[in-house]
Short mmCIF file of C-alpha atoms in Angstrom, two decimals:
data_model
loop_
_atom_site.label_atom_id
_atom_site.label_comp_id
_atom_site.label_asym_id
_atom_site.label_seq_id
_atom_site.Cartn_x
_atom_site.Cartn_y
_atom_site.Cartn_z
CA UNK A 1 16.09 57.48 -14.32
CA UNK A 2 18.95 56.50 -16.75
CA UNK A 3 19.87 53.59 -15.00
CA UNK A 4 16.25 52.53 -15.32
CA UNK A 5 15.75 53.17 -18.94
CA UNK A 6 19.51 51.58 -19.92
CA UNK A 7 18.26 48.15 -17.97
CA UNK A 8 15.16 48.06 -19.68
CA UNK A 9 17.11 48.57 -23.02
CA UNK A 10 18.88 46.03 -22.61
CA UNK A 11 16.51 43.70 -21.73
CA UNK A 12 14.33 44.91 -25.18
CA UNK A 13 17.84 43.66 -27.25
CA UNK A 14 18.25 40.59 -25.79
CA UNK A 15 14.52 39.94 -26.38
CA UNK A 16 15.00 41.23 -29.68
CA UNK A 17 17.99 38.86 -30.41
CA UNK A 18 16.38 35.86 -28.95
CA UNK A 19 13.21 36.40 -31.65
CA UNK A 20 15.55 36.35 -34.25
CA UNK A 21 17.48 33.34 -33.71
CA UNK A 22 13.92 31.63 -33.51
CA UNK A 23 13.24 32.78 -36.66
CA UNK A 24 16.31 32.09 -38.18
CA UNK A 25 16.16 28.43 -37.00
CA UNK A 26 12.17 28.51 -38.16
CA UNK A 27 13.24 29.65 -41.70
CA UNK A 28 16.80 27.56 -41.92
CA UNK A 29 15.59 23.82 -40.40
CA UNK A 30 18.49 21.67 -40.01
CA UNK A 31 18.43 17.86 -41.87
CA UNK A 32 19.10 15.15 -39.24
CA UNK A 33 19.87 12.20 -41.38
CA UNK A 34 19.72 8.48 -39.60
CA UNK A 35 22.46 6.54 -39.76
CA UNK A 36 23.12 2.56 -39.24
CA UNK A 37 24.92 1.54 -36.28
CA UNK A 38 25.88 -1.81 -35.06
CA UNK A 39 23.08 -3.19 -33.44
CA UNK A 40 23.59 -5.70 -30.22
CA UNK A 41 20.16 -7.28 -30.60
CA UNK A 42 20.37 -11.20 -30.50
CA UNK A 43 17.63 -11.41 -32.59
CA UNK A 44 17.73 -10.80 -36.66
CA UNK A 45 17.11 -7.73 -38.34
CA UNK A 46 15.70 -8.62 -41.88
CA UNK A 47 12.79 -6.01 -41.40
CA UNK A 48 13.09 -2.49 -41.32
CA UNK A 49 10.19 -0.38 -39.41
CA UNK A 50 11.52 2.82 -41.10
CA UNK A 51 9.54 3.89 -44.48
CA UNK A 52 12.47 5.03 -46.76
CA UNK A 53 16.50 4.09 -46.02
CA UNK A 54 18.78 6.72 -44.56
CA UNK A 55 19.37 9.33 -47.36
CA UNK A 56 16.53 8.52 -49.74
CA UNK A 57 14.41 12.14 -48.88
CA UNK A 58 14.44 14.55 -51.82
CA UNK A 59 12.37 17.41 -50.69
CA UNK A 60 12.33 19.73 -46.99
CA UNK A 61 8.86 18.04 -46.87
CA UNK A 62 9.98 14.37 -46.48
CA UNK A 63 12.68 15.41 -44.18
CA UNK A 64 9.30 16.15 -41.95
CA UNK A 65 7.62 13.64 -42.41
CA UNK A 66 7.71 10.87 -39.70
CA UNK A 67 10.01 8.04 -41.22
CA UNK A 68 8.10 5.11 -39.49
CA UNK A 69 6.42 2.72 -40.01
CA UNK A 70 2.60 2.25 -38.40
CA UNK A 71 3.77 -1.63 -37.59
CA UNK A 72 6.31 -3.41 -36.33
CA UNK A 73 7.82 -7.04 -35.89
CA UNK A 74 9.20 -8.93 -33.00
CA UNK A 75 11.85 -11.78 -34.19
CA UNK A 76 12.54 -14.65 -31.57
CA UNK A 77 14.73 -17.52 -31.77
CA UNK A 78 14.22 -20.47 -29.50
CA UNK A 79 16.85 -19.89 -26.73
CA UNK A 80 18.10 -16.77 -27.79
CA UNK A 81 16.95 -14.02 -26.04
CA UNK A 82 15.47 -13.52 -21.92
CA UNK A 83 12.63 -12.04 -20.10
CA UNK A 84 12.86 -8.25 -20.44
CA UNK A 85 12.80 -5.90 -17.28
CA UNK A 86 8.64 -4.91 -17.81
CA UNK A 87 7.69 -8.95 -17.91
CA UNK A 88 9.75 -9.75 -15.22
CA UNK A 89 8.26 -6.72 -13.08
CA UNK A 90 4.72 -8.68 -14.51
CA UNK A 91 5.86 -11.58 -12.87
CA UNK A 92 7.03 -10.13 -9.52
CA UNK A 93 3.83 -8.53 -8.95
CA UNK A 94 1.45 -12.07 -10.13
CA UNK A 95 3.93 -13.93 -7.51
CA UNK A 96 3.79 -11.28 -4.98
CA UNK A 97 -0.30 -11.06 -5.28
CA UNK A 98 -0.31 -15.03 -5.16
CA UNK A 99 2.07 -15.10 -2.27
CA UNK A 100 -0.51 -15.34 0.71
CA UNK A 101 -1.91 -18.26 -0.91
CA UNK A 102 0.82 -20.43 -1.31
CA UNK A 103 2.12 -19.89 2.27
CA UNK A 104 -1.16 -20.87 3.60
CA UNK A 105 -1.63 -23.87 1.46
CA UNK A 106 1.64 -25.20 0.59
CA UNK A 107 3.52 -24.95 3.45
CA UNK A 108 3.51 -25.48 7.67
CA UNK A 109 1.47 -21.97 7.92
CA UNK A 110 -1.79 -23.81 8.10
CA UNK A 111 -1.43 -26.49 11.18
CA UNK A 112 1.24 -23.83 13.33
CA UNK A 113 -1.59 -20.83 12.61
CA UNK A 114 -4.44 -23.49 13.95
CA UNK A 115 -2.21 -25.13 17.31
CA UNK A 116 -1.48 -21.32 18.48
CA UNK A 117 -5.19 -20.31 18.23
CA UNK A 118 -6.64 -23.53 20.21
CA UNK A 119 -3.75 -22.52 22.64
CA UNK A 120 -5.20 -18.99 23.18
CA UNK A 121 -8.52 -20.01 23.57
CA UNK A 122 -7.43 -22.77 25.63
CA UNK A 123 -5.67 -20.29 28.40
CA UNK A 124 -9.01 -18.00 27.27
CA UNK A 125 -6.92 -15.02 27.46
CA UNK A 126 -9.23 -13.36 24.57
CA UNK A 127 -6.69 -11.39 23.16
CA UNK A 128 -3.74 -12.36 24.30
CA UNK A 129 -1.07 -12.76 22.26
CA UNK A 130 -2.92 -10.48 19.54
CA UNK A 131 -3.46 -11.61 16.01
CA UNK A 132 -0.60 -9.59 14.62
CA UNK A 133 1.91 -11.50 17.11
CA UNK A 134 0.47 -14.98 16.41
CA UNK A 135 0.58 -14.39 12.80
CA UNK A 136 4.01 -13.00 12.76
CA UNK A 137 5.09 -15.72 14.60
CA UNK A 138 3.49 -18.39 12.64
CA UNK A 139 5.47 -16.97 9.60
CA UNK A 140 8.70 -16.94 11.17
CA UNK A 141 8.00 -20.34 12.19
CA UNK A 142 7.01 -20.88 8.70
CA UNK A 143 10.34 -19.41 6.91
CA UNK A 144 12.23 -21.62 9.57
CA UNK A 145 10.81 -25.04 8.82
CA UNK A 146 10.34 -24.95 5.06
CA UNK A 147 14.29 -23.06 4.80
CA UNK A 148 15.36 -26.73 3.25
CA UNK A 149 12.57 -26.69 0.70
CA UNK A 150 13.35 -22.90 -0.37
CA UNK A 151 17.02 -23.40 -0.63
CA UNK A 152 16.42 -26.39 -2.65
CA UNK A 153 13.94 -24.38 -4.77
CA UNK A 154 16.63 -21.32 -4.93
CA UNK A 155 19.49 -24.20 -5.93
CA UNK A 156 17.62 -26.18 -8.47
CA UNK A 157 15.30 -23.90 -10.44
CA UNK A 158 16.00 -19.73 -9.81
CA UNK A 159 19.88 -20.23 -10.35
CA UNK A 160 19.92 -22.45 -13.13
CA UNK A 161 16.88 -19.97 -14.35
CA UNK A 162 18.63 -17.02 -14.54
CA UNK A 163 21.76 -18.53 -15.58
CA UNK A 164 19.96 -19.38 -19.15
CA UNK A 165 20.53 -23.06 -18.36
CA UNK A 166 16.76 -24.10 -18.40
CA UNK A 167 13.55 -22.62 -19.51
CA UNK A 168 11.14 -21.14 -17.62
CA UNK A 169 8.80 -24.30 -17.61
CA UNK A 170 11.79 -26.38 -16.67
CA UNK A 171 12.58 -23.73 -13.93
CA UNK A 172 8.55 -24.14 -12.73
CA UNK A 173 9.12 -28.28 -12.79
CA UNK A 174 12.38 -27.99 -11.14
CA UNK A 175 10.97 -25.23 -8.21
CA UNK A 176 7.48 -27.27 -7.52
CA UNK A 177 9.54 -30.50 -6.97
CA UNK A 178 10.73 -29.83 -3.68
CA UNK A 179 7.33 -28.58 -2.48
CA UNK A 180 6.17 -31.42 -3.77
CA UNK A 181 8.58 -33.42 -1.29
CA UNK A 182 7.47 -31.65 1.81
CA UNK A 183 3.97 -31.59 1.23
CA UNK A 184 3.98 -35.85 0.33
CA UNK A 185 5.95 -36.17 3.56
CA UNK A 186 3.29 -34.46 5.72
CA UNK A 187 0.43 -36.24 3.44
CA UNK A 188 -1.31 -39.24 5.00
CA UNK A 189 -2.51 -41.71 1.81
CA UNK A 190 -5.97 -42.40 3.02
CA UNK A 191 -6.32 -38.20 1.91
CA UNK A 192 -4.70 -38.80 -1.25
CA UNK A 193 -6.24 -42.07 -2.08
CA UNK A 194 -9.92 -40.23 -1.42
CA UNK A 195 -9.09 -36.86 -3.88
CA UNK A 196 -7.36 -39.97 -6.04
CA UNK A 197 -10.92 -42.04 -6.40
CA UNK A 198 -12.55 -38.80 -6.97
CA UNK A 199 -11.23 -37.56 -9.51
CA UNK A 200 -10.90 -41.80 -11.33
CA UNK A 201 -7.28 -41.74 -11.94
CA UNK A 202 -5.13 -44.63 -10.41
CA UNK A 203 -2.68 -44.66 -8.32
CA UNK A 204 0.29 -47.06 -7.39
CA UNK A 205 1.63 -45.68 -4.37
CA UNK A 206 4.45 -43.10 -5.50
CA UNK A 207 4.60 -39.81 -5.39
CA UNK A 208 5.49 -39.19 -9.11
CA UNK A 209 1.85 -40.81 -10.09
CA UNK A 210 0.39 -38.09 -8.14
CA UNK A 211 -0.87 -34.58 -9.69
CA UNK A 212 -0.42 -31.34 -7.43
CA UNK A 213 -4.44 -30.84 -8.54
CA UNK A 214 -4.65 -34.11 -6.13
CA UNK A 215 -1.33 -33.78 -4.04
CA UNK A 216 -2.39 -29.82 -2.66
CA UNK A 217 -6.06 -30.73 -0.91
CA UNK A 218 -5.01 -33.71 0.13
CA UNK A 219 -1.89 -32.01 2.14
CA UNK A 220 -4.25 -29.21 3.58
CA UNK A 221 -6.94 -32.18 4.62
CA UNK A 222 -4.06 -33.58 6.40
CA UNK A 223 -3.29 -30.81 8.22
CA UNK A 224 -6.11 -29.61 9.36
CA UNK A 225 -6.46 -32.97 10.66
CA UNK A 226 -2.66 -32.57 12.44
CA UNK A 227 -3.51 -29.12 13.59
CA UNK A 228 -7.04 -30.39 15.35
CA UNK A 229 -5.37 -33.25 17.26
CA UNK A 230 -2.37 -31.37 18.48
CA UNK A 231 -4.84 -28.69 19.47
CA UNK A 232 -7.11 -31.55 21.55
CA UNK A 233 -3.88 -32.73 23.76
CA UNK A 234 -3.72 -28.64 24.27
CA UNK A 235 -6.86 -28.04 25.95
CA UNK A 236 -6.74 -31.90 28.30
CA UNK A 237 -4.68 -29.97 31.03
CA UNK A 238 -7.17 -26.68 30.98
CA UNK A 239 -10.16 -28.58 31.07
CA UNK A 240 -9.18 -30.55 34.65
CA UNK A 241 -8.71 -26.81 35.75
CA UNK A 242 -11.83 -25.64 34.67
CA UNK A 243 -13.72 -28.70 36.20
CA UNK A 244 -11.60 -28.68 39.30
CA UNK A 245 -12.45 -24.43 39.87
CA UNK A 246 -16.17 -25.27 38.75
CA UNK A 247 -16.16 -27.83 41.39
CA UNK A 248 -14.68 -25.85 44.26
CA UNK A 249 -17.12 -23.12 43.36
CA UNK A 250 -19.99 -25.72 43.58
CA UNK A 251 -18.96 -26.93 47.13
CA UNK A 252 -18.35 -23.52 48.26
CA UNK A 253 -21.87 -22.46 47.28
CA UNK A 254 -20.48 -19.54 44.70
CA UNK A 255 -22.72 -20.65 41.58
CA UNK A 256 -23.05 -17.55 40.34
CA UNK A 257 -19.63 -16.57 39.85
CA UNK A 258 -18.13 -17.68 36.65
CA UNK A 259 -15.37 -20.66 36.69
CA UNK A 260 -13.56 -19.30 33.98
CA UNK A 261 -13.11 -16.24 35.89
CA UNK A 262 -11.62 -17.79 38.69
CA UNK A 263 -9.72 -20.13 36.29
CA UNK A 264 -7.98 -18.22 33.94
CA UNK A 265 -5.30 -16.99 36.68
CA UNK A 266 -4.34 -20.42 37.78
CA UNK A 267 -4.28 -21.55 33.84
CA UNK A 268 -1.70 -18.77 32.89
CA UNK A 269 0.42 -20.13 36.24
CA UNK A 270 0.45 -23.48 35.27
CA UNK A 271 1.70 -22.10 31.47
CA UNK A 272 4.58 -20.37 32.75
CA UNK A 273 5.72 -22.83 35.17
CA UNK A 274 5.27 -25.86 32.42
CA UNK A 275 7.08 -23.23 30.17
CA UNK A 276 4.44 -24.18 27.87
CA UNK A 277 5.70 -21.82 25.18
CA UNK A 278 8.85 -23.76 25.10
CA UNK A 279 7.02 -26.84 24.85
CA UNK A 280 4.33 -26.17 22.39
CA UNK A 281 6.51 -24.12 19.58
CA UNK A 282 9.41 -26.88 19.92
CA UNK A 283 6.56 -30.15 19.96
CA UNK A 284 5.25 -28.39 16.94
CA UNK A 285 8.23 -27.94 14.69
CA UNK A 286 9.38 -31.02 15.19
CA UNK A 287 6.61 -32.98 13.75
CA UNK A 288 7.67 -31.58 10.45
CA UNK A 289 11.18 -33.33 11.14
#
């Protein structure tokens, strides 16, 4: 019993003496006074957002009171300052959201994405490779043909960017240039002559008279034009199997069973003896070259 009533004793003082310091620090508020420091802002600081100067309070009450100011100024100097962390985040996220469109439309994503589905349906294995396989390996595909144009994009305009060298509308010129390059390359005029006389504007044959406005659907008209042919010289040897099983089924007096049935097996032989992978992936990147 008096080892139960000395415990809560002493818990009651130490109570008792943390009340009092509250009220002590309650009744006795101690001044915090700003002070100036040297500032390593490289912009100028002619305007204050504090109400009254360091020192100026004469009573307890405007020690209280909230020294700032309900506005406040933002000083810039041309080329003296850079994009802050939140507005480059801004920008990561608007590139990151834009991303799938730009890989489809301004790179080789659209015409290897199109050959590899005419040569599934041409083997009409359904499924086979699945859509998550063909579309990863269109975007490898992808990263590995256009790895000139992003190293010259990385070289020219991100480096020199965040260097401080150029601004960012330089660093946008400088970075669209070398799409610019590999999307003319792949371009046939007749498409860029067409978006060219619809739109009025003249053109004298180089690539520096052209807008991207004009330059971007006339590079995605051209290769879905690419991507349709290659596709057509695909399906010639799979089409003499499927007439030469239909026929056999004909003569054999088997009409009702399906030729593509039959067919499929010897299609998939004559793929992996042709090593048609091999020849397909490596005929395709090299009409970018």
């Amino acid at each position: 019993m008096k080892r139960h009533f000395s415990g809560k004793r002493f818990l009651g003082i130490i109570c008792l003496l943390f009340s009092v310091g509250i009220l002590l620090y309650i009744c006795n508020p101690v001044p915090v006074y700003a002070t100036e420091r040297e500032s390593n802002l490289t912009g100028t600081t002619d305007e204050r957002t504090t109400m009254r100067n360091p020192g100026e309070a004469q009573s307890q009450e405007e020690l209280q009171e909230l020294n700032i100011g309900n506005t406040f100024s933002i000083t810039y100097n041309d080329g003296n300052g850079q994009i802050n962390g939140t507005l480059r985040i801004l920008i990561t996220l608007t590139l990151i959201a834009l991303a799938p469109t730009l890989i489809l439309m301004l790179t080789s994503f659209t015409r290897i994405i199109i050959v590899l589905h005419f040569t599934r349906a041409a083997l009409n294995t359904q499924t086979a490779p699945p859509n998550q396989v063909m579309i990863g390996l269109a975007l490898f595909l992808t990263f590995f043909i256009m790895q000139p144009t992003l190293n010259a994009v990385n070289e020219n305009a991100v480096i020199p960017f965040e260097a401080g060298e150029i601004d960012q509308e330089e660093a946008l010129k400088r970075g669209m240039e070398p799409f610019r390059d590999f999307m003319y390359g792949q371009t046939q005029k007749k498409d860029v002559r067409l978006f060219m006389e619809i739109s009025g504007t003249e053109w004298d044959g180089n690539l520096d008279s052209i807008p991207s406005s004009v330059l971007i659907p006339s590079f995605i008209i051209s290769e879905l034009r690419s991507a349709f042919i290659i596709g057509f010289f695909i399906y010639i040897p799979f089409i003499v199997i499927d007439m030469v099983v239909a026929s056999t089924l004909m003569s054999m007096g088997m009409m009702m069973l399906p030729p593509t049935t039959i067919s499929m097996p010897f299609k998939i032989l004559l793929f992996v003896l042709a090593d048609g992978w091999n020849l397909i992936i490596g005929s395709l990147v090299k009409t970018f070259y």
